[in-house]
Short mmCIF file of C-alpha atoms in Angstrom, two decimals:
data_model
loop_
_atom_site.label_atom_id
_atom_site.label_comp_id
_atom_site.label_asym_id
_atom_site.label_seq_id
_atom_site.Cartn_x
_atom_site.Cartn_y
_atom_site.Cartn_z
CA UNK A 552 92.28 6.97 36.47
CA UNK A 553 91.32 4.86 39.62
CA UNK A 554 89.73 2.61 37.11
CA UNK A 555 92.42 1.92 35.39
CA UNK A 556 94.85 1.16 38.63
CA UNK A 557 92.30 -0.72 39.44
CA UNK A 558 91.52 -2.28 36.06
CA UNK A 559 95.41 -2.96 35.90
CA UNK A 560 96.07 -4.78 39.36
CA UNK A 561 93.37 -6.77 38.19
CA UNK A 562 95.07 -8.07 34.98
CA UNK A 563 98.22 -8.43 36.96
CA UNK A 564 97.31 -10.20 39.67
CA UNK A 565 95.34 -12.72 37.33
CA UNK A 566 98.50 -12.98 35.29
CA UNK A 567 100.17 -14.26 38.11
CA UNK A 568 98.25 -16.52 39.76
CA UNK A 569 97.53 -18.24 36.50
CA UNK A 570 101.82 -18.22 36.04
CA UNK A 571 102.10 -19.42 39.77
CA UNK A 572 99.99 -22.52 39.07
CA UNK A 573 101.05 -23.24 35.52
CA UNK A 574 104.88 -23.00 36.26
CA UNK A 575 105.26 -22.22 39.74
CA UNK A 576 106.61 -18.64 39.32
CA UNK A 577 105.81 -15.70 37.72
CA UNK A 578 108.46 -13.32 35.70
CA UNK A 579 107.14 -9.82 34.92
CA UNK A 580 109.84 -7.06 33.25
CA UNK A 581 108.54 -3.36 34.44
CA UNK A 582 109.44 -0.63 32.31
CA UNK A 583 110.37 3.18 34.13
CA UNK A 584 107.63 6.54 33.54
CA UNK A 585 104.44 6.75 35.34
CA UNK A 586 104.10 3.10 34.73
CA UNK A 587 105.17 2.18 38.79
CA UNK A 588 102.62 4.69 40.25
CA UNK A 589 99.92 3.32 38.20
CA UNK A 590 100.75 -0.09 39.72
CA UNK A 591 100.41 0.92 42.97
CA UNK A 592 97.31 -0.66 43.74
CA UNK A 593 99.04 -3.93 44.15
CA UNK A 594 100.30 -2.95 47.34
CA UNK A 595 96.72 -2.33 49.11
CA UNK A 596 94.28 -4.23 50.06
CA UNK A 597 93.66 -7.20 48.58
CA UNK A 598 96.45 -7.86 46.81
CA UNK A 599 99.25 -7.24 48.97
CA UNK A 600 97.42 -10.25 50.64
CA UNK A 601 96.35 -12.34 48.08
CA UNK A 602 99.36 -12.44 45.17
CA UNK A 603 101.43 -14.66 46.29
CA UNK A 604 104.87 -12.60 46.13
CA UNK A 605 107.14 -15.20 47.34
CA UNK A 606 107.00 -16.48 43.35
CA UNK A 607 107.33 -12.91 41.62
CA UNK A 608 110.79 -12.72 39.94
CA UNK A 609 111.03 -9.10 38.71
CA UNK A 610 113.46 -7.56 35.64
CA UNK A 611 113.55 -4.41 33.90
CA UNK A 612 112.20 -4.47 30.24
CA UNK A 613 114.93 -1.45 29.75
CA UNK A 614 116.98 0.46 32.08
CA UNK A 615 119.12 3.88 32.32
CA UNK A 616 122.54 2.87 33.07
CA UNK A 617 122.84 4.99 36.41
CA UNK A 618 123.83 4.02 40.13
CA UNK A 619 120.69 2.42 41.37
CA UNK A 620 119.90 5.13 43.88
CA UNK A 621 120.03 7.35 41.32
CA UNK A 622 116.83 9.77 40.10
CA UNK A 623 116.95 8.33 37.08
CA UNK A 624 117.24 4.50 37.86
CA UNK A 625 114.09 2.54 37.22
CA UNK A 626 114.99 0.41 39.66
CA UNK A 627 115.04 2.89 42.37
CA UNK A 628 111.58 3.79 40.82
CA UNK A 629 110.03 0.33 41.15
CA UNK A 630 111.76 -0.28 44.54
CA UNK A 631 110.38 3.06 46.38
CA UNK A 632 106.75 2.57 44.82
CA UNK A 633 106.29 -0.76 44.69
CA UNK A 634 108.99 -3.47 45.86
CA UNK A 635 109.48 -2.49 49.23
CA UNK A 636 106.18 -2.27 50.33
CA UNK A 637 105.14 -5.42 48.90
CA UNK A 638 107.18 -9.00 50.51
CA UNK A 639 109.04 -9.69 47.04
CA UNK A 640 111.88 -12.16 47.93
CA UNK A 641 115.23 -9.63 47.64
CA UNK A 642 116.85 -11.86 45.56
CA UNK A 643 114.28 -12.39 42.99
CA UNK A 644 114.57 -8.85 42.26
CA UNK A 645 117.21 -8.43 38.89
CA UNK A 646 118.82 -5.33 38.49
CA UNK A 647 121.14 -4.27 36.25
CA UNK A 648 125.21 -4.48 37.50
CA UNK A 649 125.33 -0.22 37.49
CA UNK A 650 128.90 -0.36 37.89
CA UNK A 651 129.97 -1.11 34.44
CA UNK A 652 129.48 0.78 30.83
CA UNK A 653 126.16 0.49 28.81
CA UNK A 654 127.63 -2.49 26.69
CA UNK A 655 129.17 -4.89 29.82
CA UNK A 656 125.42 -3.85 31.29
CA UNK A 657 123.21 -5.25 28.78
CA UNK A 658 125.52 -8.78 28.63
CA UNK A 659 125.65 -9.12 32.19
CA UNK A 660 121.51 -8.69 32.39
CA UNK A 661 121.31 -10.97 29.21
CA UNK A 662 123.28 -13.64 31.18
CA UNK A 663 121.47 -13.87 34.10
CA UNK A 664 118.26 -13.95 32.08
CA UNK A 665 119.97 -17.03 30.34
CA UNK A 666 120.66 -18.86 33.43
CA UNK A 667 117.20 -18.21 34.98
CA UNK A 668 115.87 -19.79 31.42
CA UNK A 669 118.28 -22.82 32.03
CA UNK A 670 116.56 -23.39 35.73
CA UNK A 671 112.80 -22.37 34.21
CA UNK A 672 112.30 -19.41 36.30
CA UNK A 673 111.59 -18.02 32.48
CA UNK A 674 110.17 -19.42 29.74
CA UNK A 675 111.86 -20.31 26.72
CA UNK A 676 109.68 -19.52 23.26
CA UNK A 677 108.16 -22.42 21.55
CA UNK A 678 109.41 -20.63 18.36
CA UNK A 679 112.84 -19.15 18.53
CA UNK A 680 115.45 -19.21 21.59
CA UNK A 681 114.22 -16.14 23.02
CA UNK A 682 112.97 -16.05 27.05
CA UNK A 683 109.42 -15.99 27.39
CA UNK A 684 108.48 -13.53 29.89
CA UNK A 685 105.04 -13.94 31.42
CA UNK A 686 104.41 -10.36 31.72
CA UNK A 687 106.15 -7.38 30.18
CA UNK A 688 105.21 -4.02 30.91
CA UNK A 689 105.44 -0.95 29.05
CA UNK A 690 104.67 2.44 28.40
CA UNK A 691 104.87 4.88 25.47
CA UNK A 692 106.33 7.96 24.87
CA UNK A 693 105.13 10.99 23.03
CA UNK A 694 107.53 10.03 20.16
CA UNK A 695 105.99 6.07 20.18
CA UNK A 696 109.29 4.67 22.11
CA UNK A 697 108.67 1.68 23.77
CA UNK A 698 111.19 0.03 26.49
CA UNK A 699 114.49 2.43 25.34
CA UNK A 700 113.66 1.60 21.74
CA UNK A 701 113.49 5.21 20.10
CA UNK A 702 112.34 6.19 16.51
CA UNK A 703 114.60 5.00 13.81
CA UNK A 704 117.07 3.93 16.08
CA UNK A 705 119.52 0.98 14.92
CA UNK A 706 118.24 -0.81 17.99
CA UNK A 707 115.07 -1.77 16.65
CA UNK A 708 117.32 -4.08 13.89
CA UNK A 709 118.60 -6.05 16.92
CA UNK A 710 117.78 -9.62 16.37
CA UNK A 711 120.30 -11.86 17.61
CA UNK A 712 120.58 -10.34 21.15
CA UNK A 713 118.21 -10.72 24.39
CA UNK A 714 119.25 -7.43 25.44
CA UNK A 715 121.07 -4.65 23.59
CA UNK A 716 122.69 -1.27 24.82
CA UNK A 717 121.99 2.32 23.43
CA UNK A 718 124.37 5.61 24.05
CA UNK A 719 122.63 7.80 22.61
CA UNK A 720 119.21 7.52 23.69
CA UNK A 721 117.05 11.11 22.58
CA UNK A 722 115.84 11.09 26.39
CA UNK A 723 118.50 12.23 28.80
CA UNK A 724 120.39 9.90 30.23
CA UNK A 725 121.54 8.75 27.05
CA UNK A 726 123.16 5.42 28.12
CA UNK A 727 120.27 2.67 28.43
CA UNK A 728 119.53 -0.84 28.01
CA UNK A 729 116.90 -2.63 26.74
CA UNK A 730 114.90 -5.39 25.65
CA UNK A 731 115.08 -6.03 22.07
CA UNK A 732 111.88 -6.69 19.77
CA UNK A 733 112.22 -10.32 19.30
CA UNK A 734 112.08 -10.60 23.37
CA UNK A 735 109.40 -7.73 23.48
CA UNK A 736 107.16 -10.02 20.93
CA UNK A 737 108.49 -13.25 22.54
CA UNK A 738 106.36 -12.68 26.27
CA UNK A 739 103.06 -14.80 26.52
CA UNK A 740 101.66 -11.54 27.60
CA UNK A 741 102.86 -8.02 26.91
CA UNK A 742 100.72 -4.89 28.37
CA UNK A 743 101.05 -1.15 27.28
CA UNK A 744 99.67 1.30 29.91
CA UNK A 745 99.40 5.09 28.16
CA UNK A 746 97.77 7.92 30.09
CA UNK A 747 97.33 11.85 29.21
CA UNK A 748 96.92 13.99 26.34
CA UNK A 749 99.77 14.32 25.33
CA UNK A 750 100.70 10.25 24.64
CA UNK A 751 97.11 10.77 21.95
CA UNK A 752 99.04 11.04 18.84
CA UNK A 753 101.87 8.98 19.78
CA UNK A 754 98.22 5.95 20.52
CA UNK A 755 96.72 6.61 17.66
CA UNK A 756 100.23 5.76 15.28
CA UNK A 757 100.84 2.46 17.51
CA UNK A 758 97.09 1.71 17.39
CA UNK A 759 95.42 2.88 13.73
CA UNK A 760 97.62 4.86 11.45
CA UNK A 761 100.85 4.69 9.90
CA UNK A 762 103.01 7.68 9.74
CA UNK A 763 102.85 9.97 6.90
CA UNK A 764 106.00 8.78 5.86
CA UNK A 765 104.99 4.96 6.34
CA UNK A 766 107.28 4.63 8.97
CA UNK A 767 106.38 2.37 11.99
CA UNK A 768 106.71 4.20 15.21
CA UNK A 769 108.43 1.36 17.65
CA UNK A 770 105.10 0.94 19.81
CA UNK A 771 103.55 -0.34 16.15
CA UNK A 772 105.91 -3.15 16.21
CA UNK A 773 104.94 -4.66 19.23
CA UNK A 774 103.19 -7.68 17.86
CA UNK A 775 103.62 -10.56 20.11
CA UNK A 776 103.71 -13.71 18.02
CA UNK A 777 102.08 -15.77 19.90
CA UNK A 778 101.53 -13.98 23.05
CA UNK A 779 98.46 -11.44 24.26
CA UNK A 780 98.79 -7.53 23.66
CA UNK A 781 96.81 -5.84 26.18
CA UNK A 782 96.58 -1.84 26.22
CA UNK A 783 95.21 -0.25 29.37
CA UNK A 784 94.46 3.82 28.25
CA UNK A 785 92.42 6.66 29.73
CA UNK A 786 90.33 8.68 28.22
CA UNK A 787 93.01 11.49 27.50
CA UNK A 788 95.43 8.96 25.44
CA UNK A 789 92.11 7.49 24.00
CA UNK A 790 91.19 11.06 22.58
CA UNK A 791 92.37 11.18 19.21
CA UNK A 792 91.35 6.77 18.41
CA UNK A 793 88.94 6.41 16.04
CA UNK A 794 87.66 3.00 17.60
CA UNK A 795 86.16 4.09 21.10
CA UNK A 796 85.77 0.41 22.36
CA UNK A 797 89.60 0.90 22.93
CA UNK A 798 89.03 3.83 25.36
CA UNK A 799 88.75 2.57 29.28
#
């Protein structure tokens, strides 16, 4: 497990320094779950020292529509294991407004992720309209969710909006937003971190197999388009792949 924080702040901390140079900031979206703690590398030595923070502009590839000091809130998540021990500029931090229902939520966050496009703090796609994130984040559930994007949920249709709103999410609290696919698959780089025995099935769906049924579990139709898919697994999540040069 070490090996993989390790492996992880790596990859991140290449990400953005290349993003830094190239356009001068770097935009990452974080996703909730274990995926913070396995982060927390980034805040010892050498990174806290050497990313250069001042250019990090940080957004939330889905959220649980809570008050942000809530147990549930991502953001509170990121913000006690990561943000405040590292010196990200306040400001560059986007939360969602948690004072307003699921749907006013997800078209507040997609407007400020518009206006940060219009001033380049994002990327637009070469391809379609959508922002171009330099780094999203994400884990997977047991069931193959990605972001708040559950199993034959209507959601996963979504292809005119940035960021879409769920009420009934099969997780507890049921009233989320999220990034939709086309912005998932729109990010020059998109990373999946799965750990522990009992994410194995759920990897081997996204990874070899379809479903019995031929359905694709949402973690299957992550497929950047012209972006890089990295996964980052131990050896628990790894169990059940056929290909071992995936296991870390």
């Amino acid at each position: 497990m070490d090996e993989l924080k390790t492996d992880l702040a790596d990859y991140i901390a290449e990400l953005s320094d290349v993003s830094v140079k190239e356009r001068g900031f770097f935009a990452i979206a974080l996703s909730g779950g274990s995926l913070i703690g396995l982060m927390g590398k980034l805040c010892e030595v050498p990174y806290n020292k050497t990313v250069d923070w001042s250019k990090w502009y940080i957004f939330w590839a889905d959220e649980r529509v809570v008050a942000r000091n809530h147990a549930d809130s991502n953001y509170k998540l990121a913000k006690d294991g990561l943000l405040s021990k590292v010196p990200i500029v306040p400001s560059h931090v986007h939360s969602i407004n948690d004072s307003v229902s699921a749907e006013e939520a997800a078209d507040n966050y997609e407007f400020v992720i518009r206006q940060l496009v219009k001033t380049h703090v994002v990327s637009v796609s070469e391809i379609n309209d959508c922002p171009k994130f330099d780094l999203i984040l994400l884990g997977l559930g047991a069931d193959g969710h990605i972001a708040s994007l559950f199993p034959n949920h209507p959601a996963l249709d979504e292809r005119e909006e940035w960021v879409t709103f769920i009420t009934d999410s099969p997780k507890p609290p049921p009233e989320r937003i999220t990034f939709t696919l086309p912005v998932i698959n729109s990010a020059s780089n998109v990373a999946v971190v799965v750990t522990g025995e009992g994410k194995a099935d759920a990897l081997h769906l996204a990874i070899e197999e379809v479903g019995p049924d031929g359905s694709l579990i949402p973690a299957r139709m992550v497929q950047p388009t012209m972006g890089k898919l990295v996964w980052f697994l131990d050896k628990q999540a790894a169990s059940k792949l056929k290909n071992s040069d995936l296991n870390s």
